[in-house]
mmCIF file of C-alpha atoms in Angstrom:
data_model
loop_
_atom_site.group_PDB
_atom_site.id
_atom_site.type_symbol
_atom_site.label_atom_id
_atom_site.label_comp_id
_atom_site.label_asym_id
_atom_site.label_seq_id
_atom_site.Cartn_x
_atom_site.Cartn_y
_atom_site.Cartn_z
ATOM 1 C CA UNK A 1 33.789 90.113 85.417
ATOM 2 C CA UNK A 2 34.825 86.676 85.199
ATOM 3 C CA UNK A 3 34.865 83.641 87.551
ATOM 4 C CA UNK A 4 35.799 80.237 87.117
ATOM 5 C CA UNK A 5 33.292 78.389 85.144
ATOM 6 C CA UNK A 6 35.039 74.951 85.522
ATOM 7 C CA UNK A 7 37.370 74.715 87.840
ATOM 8 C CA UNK A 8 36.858 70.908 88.867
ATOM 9 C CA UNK A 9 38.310 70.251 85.783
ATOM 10 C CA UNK A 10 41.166 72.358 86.089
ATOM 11 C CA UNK A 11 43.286 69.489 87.726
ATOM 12 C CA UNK A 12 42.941 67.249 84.924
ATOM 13 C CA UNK A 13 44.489 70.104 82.792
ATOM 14 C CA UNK A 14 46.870 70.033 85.445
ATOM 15 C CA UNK A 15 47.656 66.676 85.551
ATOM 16 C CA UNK A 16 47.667 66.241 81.159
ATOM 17 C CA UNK A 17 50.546 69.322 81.734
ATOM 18 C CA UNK A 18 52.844 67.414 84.061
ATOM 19 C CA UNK A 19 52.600 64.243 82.166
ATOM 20 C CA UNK A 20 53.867 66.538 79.173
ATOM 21 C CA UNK A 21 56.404 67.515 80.995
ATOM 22 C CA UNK A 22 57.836 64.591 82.221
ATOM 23 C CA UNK A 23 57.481 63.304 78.968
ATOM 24 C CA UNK A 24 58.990 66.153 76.940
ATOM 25 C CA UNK A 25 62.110 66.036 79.343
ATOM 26 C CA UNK A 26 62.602 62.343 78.215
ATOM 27 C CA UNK A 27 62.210 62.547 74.818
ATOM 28 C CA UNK A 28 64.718 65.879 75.068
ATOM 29 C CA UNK A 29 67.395 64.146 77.162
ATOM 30 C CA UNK A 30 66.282 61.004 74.873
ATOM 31 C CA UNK A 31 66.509 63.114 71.364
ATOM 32 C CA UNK A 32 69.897 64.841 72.538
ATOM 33 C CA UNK A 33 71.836 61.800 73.482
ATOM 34 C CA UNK A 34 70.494 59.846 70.039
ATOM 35 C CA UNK A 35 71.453 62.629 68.093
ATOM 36 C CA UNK A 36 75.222 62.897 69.348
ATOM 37 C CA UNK A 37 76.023 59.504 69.394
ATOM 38 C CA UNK A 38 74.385 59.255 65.821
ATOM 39 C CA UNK A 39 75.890 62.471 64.365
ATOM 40 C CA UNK A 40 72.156 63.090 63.376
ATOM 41 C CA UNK A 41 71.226 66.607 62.890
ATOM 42 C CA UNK A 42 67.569 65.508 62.255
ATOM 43 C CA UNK A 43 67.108 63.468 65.939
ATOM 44 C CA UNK A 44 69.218 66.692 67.364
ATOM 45 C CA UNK A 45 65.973 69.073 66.405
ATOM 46 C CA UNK A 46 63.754 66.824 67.617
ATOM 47 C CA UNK A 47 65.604 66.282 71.288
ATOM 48 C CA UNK A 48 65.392 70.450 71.030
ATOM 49 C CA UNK A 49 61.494 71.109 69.778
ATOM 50 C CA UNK A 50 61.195 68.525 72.643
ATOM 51 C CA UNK A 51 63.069 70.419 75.262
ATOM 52 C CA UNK A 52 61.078 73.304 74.152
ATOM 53 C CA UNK A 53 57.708 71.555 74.614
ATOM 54 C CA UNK A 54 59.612 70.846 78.771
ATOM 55 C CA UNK A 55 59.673 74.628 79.141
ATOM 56 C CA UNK A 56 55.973 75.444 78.053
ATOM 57 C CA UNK A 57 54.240 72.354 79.706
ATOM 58 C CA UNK A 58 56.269 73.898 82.715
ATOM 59 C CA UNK A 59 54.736 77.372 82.158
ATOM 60 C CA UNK A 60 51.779 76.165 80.642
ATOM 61 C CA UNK A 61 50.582 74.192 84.264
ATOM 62 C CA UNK A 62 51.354 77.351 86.350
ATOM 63 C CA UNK A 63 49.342 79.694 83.781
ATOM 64 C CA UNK A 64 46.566 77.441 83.273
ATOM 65 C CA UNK A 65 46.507 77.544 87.431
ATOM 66 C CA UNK A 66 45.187 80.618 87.586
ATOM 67 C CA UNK A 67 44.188 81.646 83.784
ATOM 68 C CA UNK A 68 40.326 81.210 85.253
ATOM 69 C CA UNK A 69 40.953 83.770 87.735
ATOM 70 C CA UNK A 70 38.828 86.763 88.466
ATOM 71 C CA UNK A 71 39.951 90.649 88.548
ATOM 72 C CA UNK A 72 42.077 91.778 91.233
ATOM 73 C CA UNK A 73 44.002 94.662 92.142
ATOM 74 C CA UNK A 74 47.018 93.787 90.047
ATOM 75 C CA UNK A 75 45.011 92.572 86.849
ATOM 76 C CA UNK A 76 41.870 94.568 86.571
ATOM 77 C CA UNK A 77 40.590 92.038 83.781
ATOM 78 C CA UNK A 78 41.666 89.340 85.191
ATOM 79 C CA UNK A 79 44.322 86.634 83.814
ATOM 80 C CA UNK A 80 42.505 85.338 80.657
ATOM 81 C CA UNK A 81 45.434 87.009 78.405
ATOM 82 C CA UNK A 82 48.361 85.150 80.026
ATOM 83 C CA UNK A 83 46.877 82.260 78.029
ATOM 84 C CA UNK A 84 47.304 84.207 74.803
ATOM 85 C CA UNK A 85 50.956 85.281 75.599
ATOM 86 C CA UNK A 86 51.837 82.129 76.393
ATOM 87 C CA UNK A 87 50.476 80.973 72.792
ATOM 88 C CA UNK A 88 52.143 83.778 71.141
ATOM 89 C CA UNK A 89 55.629 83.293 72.897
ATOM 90 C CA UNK A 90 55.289 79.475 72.394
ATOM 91 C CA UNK A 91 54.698 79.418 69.163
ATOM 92 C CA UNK A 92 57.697 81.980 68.571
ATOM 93 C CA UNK A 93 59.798 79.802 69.997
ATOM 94 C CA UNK A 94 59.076 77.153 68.276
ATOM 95 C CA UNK A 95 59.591 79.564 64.811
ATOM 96 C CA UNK A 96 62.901 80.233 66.511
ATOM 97 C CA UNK A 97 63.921 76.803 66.540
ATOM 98 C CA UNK A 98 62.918 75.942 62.702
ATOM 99 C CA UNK A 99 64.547 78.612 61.589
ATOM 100 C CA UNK A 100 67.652 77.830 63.337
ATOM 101 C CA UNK A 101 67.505 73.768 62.487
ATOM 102 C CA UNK A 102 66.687 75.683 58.742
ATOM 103 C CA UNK A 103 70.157 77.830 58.452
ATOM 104 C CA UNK A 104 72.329 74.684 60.013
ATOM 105 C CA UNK A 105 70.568 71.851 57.350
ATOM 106 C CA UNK A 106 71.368 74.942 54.075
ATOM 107 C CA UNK A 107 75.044 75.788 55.631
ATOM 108 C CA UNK A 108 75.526 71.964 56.067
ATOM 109 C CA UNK A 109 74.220 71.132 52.241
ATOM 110 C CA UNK A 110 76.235 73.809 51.079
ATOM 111 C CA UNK A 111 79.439 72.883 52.606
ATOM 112 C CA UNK A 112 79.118 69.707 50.999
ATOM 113 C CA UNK A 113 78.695 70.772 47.644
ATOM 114 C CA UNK A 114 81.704 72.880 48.312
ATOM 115 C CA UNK A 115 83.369 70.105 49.099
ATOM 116 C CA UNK A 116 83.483 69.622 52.721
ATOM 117 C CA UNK A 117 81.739 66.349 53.562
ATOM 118 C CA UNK A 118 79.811 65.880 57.127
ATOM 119 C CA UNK A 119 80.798 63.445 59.668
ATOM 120 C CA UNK A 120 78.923 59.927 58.588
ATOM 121 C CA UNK A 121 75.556 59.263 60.341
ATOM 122 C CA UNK A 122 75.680 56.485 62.699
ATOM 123 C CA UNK A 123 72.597 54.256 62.378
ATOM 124 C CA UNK A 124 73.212 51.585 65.209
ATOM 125 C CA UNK A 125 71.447 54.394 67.750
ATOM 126 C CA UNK A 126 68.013 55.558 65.543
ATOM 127 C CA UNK A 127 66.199 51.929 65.600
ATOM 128 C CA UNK A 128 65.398 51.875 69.406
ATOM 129 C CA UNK A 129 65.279 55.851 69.052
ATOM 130 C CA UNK A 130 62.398 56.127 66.737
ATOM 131 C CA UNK A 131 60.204 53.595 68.195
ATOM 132 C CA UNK A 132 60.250 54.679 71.826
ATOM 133 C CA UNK A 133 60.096 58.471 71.107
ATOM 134 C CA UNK A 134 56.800 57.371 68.204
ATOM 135 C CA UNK A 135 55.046 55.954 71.161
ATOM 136 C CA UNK A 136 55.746 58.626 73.574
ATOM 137 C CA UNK A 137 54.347 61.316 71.458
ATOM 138 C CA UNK A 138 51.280 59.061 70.497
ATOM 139 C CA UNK A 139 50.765 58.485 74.409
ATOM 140 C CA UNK A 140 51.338 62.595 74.780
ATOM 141 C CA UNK A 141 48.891 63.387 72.131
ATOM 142 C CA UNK A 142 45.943 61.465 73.473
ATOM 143 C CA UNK A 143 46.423 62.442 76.942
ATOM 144 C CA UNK A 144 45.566 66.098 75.611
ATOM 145 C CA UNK A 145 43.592 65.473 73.599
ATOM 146 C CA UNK A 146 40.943 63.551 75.793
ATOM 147 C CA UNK A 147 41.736 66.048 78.417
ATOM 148 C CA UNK A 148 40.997 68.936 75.913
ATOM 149 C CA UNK A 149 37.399 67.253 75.315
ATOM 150 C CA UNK A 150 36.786 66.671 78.995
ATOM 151 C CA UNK A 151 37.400 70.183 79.842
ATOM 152 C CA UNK A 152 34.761 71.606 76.879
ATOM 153 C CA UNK A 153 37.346 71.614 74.140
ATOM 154 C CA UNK A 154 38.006 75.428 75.482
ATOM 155 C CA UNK A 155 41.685 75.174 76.983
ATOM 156 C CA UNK A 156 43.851 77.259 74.150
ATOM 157 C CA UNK A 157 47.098 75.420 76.256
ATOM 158 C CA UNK A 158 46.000 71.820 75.492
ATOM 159 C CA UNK A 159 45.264 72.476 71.874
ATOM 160 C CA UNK A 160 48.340 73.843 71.231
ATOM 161 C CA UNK A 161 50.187 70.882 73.115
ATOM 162 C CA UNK A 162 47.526 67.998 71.698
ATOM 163 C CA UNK A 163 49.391 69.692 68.290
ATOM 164 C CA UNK A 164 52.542 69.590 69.285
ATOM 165 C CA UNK A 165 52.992 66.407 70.504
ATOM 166 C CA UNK A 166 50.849 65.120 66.893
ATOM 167 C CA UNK A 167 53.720 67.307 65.042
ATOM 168 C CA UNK A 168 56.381 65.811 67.098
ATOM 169 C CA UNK A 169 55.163 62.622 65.872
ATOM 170 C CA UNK A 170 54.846 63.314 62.665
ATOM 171 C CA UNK A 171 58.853 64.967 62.342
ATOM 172 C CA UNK A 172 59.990 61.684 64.390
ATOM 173 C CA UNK A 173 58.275 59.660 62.174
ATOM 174 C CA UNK A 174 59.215 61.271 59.174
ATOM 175 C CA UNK A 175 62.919 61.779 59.936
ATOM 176 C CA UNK A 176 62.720 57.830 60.685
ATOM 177 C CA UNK A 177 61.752 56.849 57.512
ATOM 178 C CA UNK A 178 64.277 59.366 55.456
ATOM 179 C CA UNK A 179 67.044 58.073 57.265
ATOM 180 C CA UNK A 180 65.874 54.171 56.744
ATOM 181 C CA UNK A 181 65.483 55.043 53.315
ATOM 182 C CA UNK A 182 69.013 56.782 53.376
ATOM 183 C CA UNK A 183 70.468 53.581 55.090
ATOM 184 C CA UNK A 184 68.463 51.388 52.466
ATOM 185 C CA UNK A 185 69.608 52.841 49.476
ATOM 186 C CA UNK A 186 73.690 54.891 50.546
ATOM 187 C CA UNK A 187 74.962 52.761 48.119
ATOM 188 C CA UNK A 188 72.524 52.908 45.056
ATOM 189 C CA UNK A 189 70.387 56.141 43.956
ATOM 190 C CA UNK A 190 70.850 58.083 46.622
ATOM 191 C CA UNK A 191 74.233 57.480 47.094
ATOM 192 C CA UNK A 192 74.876 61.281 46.292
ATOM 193 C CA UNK A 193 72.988 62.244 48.471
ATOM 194 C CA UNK A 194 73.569 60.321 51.716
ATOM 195 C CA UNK A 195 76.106 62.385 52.795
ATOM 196 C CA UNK A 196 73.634 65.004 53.700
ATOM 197 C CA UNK A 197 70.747 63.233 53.376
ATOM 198 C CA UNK A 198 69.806 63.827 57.140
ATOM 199 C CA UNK A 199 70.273 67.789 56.739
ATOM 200 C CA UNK A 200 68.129 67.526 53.321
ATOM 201 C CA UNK A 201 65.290 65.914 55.621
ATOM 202 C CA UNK A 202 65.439 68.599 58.454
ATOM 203 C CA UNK A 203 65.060 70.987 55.810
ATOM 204 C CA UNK A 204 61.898 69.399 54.764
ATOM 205 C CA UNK A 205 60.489 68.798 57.672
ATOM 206 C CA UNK A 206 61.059 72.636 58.922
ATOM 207 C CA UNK A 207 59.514 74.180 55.611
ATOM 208 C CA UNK A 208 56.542 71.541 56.246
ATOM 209 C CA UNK A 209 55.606 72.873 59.756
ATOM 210 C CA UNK A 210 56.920 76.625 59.786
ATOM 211 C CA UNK A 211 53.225 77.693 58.364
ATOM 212 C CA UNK A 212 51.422 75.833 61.415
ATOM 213 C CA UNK A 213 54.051 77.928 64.093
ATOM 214 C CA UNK A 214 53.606 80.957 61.855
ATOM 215 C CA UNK A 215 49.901 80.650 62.035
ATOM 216 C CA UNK A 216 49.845 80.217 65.982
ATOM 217 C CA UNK A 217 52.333 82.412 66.280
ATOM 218 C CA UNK A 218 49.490 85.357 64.155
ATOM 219 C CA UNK A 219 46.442 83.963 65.908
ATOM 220 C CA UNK A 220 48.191 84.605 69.551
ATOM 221 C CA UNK A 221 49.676 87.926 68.487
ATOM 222 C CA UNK A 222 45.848 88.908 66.738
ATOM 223 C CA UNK A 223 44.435 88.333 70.501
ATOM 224 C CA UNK A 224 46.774 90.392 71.992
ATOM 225 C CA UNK A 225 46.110 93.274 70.011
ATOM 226 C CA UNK A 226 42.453 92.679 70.491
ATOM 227 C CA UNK A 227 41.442 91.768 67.110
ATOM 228 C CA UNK A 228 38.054 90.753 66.465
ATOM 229 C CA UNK A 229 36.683 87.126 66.884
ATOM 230 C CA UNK A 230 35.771 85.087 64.577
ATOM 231 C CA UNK A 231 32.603 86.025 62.959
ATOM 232 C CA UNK A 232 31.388 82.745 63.902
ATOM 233 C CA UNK A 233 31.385 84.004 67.195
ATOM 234 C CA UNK A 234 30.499 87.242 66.592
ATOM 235 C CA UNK A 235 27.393 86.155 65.773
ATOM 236 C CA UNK A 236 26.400 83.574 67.666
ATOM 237 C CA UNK A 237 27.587 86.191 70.497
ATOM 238 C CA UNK A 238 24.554 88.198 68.955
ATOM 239 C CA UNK A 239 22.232 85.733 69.189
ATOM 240 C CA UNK A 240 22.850 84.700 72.618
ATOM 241 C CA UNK A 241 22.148 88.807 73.491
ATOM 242 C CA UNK A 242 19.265 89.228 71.492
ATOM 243 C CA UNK A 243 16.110 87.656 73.754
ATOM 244 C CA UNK A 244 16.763 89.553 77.108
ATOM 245 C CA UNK A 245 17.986 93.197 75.281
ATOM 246 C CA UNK A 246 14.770 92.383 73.181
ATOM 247 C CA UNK A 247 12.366 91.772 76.492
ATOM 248 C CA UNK A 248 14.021 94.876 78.108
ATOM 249 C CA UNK A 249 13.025 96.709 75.286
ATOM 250 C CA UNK A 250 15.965 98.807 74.316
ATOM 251 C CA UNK A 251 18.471 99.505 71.217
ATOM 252 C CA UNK A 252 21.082 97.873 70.378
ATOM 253 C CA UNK A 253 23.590 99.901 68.349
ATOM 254 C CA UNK A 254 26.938 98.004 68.329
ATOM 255 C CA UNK A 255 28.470 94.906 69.714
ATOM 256 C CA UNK A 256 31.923 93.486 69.811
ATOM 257 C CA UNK A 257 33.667 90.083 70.607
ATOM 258 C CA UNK A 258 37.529 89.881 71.394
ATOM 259 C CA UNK A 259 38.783 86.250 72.386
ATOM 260 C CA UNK A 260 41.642 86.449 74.713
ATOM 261 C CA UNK A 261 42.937 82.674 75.550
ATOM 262 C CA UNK A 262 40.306 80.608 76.141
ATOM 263 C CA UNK A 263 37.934 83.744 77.063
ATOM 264 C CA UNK A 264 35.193 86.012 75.547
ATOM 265 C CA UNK A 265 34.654 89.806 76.369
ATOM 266 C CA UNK A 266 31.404 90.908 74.702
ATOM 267 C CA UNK A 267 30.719 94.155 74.776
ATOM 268 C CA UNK A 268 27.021 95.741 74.284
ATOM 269 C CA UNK A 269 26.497 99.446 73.679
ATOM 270 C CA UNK A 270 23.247 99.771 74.627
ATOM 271 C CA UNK A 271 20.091 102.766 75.228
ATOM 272 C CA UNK A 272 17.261 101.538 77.403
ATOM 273 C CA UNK A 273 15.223 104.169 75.641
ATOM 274 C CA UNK A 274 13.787 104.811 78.985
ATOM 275 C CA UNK A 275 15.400 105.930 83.063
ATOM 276 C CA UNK A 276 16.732 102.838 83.823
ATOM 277 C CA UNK A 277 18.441 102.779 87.939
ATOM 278 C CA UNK A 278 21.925 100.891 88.322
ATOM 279 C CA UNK A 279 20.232 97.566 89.910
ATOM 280 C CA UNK A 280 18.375 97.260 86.928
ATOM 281 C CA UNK A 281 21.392 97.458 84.524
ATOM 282 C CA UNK A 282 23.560 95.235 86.901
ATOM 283 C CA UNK A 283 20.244 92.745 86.564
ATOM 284 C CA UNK A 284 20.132 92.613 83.116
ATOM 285 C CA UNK A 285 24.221 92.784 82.597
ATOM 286 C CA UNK A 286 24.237 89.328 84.836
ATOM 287 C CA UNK A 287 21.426 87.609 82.488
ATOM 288 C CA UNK A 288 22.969 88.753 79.798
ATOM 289 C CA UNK A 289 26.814 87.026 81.299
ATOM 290 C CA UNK A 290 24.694 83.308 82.031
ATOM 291 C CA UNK A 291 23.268 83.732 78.769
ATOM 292 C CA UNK A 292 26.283 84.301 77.023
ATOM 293 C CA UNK A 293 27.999 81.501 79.093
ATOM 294 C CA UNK A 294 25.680 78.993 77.888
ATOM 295 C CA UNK A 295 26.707 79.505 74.068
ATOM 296 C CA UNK A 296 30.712 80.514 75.000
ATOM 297 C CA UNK A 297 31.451 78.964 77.879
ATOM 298 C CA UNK A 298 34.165 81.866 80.648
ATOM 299 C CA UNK A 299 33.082 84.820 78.528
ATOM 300 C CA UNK A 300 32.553 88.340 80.055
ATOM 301 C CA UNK A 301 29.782 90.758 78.756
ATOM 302 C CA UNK A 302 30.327 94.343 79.423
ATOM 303 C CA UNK A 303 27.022 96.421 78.937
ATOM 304 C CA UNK A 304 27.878 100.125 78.095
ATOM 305 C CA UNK A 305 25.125 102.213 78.702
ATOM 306 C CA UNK A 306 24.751 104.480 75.377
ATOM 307 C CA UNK A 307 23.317 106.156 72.694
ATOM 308 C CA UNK A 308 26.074 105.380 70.317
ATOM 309 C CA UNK A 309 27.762 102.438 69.125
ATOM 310 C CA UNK A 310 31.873 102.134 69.467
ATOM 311 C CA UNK A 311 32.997 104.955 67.422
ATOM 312 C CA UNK A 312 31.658 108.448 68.799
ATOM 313 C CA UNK A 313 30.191 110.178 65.561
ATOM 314 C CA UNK A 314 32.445 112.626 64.160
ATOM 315 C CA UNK A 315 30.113 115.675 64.528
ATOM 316 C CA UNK A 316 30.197 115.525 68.301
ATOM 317 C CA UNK A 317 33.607 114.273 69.110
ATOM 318 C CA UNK A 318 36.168 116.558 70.446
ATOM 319 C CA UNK A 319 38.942 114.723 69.039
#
């Protein structure tokens, strides 16, 4: 089974982690205060998706730790899907959240056209607001993102946080310039609107990025359940099989490919086509892993020894 394929790199994921963290904290405690002292429903969200991105940089460094890690008595195939839970319950979260922020900005929009006007946004608090917490998530998203390419583009955990700190941007930025353009224009045509102009751009912003969450949320869930990867990789899986099965000489009949995190278990069902002894198949099943390696970098091959392929045919199965 699997072993560590880089783990000199691992501290730099380590290290791009805790600077998320530290800077997620700020921009929460940051986001939080700006919002309450600017009766700002908009820079409220943001302080929270950033207190959210605190918890899973948190739980992100400790997984990513030991994500690499081989079998052991406890985890018999080793820790490759804590990477994919963590995906799943991140980006479920982060659903959570939008759909919250969602129901507050509608209740909100329709109190006021009941007749029940918010408390007035306060705009003294936003200038200094919007260009500190901008920078911060700029700084956050290259720090993953170089990290990310330093460690073979393979770590699941820094994608997802290289995106959230880009979305994070891109909702602080975007709330910044509704609300200028509230403050530029409360008294002309948008003056109808101002009163819940902030809630109007929350709503925007959450039915803008609920399909990205949605989608993480499905990919995570999809490698849980052990769907099928890509058939990208399903075939260059195939390829990267095909010279030493061919030199040994045998038959091929199936072959799958489920990711799990940043990790590929191949699976070959294989006949020899010939009395083949165990050193023989454990020599060939350890090609075939450095082989495989070389194309997808901490993936597994498991060679089944077989005359069928996943399915037993329905004429001999018992079942």
């Amino acid at each position: 089974m699997s072993e560590p394929t880089t783990p000199d790199l691992r501290p730099l994921e380590a290290r791009a982690l805790t600077l998320a963290m530290w800077g997620n904290l700020f921009m929460a405690v940051a986001g939080l205060a700006a919002g309450f002292l600017s009766n700002s429903n908009a820079i409220m969200m943001d302080g929270l998706f950033s207190l959210i991105g605190f918890a899973s940089a948190l739980l992100g460094r400790r997984i990513s730790r030991r994500v690499e890690a081989g079998p052991d008595r406890l985890r018999p195939f080793g820790y490759a899907a804590d990477e994919a839970i963590f995906i799943t319950f991140r980006s479920l979260s982060l659903l959570g959240l939008v759909l919250f922020a969602v129901t507050n900005a509608a209740k909100n929009i329709f109190d006021y056209a009941m007749g029940t006007p918010p408390e007035p946004l306060i705009f003294g608090p936003m200038i200094g607001y919007f260009v500190i917490i901008g920078g911060t998530c700029l700084g956050l998203w290259l720090s993953h993102r170089r990290a990310w390419q330093k460690t073979g583009r393979t770590s699941d955990i820094l994608r997802l946080e290289a995106r959230a700190s880009a979305f994070d941007g891109i909702i602080t930025a975007s709330a910044g310039v509704g609300l200028a353009l509230i403050y530029l224009l409360r008294d002309g045509p948008l003056a109808v609107i101002a009163p819940v102009g902030d809630s109007i751009i929350v709503l925007f912003l959450c039915l803008t990025v609920i399909g990205q969450y949605f989608s993480g949320f499905r990919a995570g869930l999809g490698e849980l359940a052990g769907v099928t990867a890509p058939p990208d990789r399903v075939a260059l899986a195939r390829r990267s099989l095909r010279p030493a099965l061919s030199e040994d000489g045998g038959r091929l009949h199936d072959l799958s490919v489920m990711k799990t995190g940043r990790s590929f278990l191949v699976t070959a069902y294989y006949d020899p086509l010939r009395s083949v002894t165990a050193a023989e198949i454990d020599a060939l099943n350890l090609r075939l892993i450095r082989d495989m390696r070389e194309a997808l970098p901490g993936s597994d091959v498991l060679l089944l020894v077989t005359g069928y392929p996943r399915r037993w045919p329905e004429d001999i199965s018992p079942f």
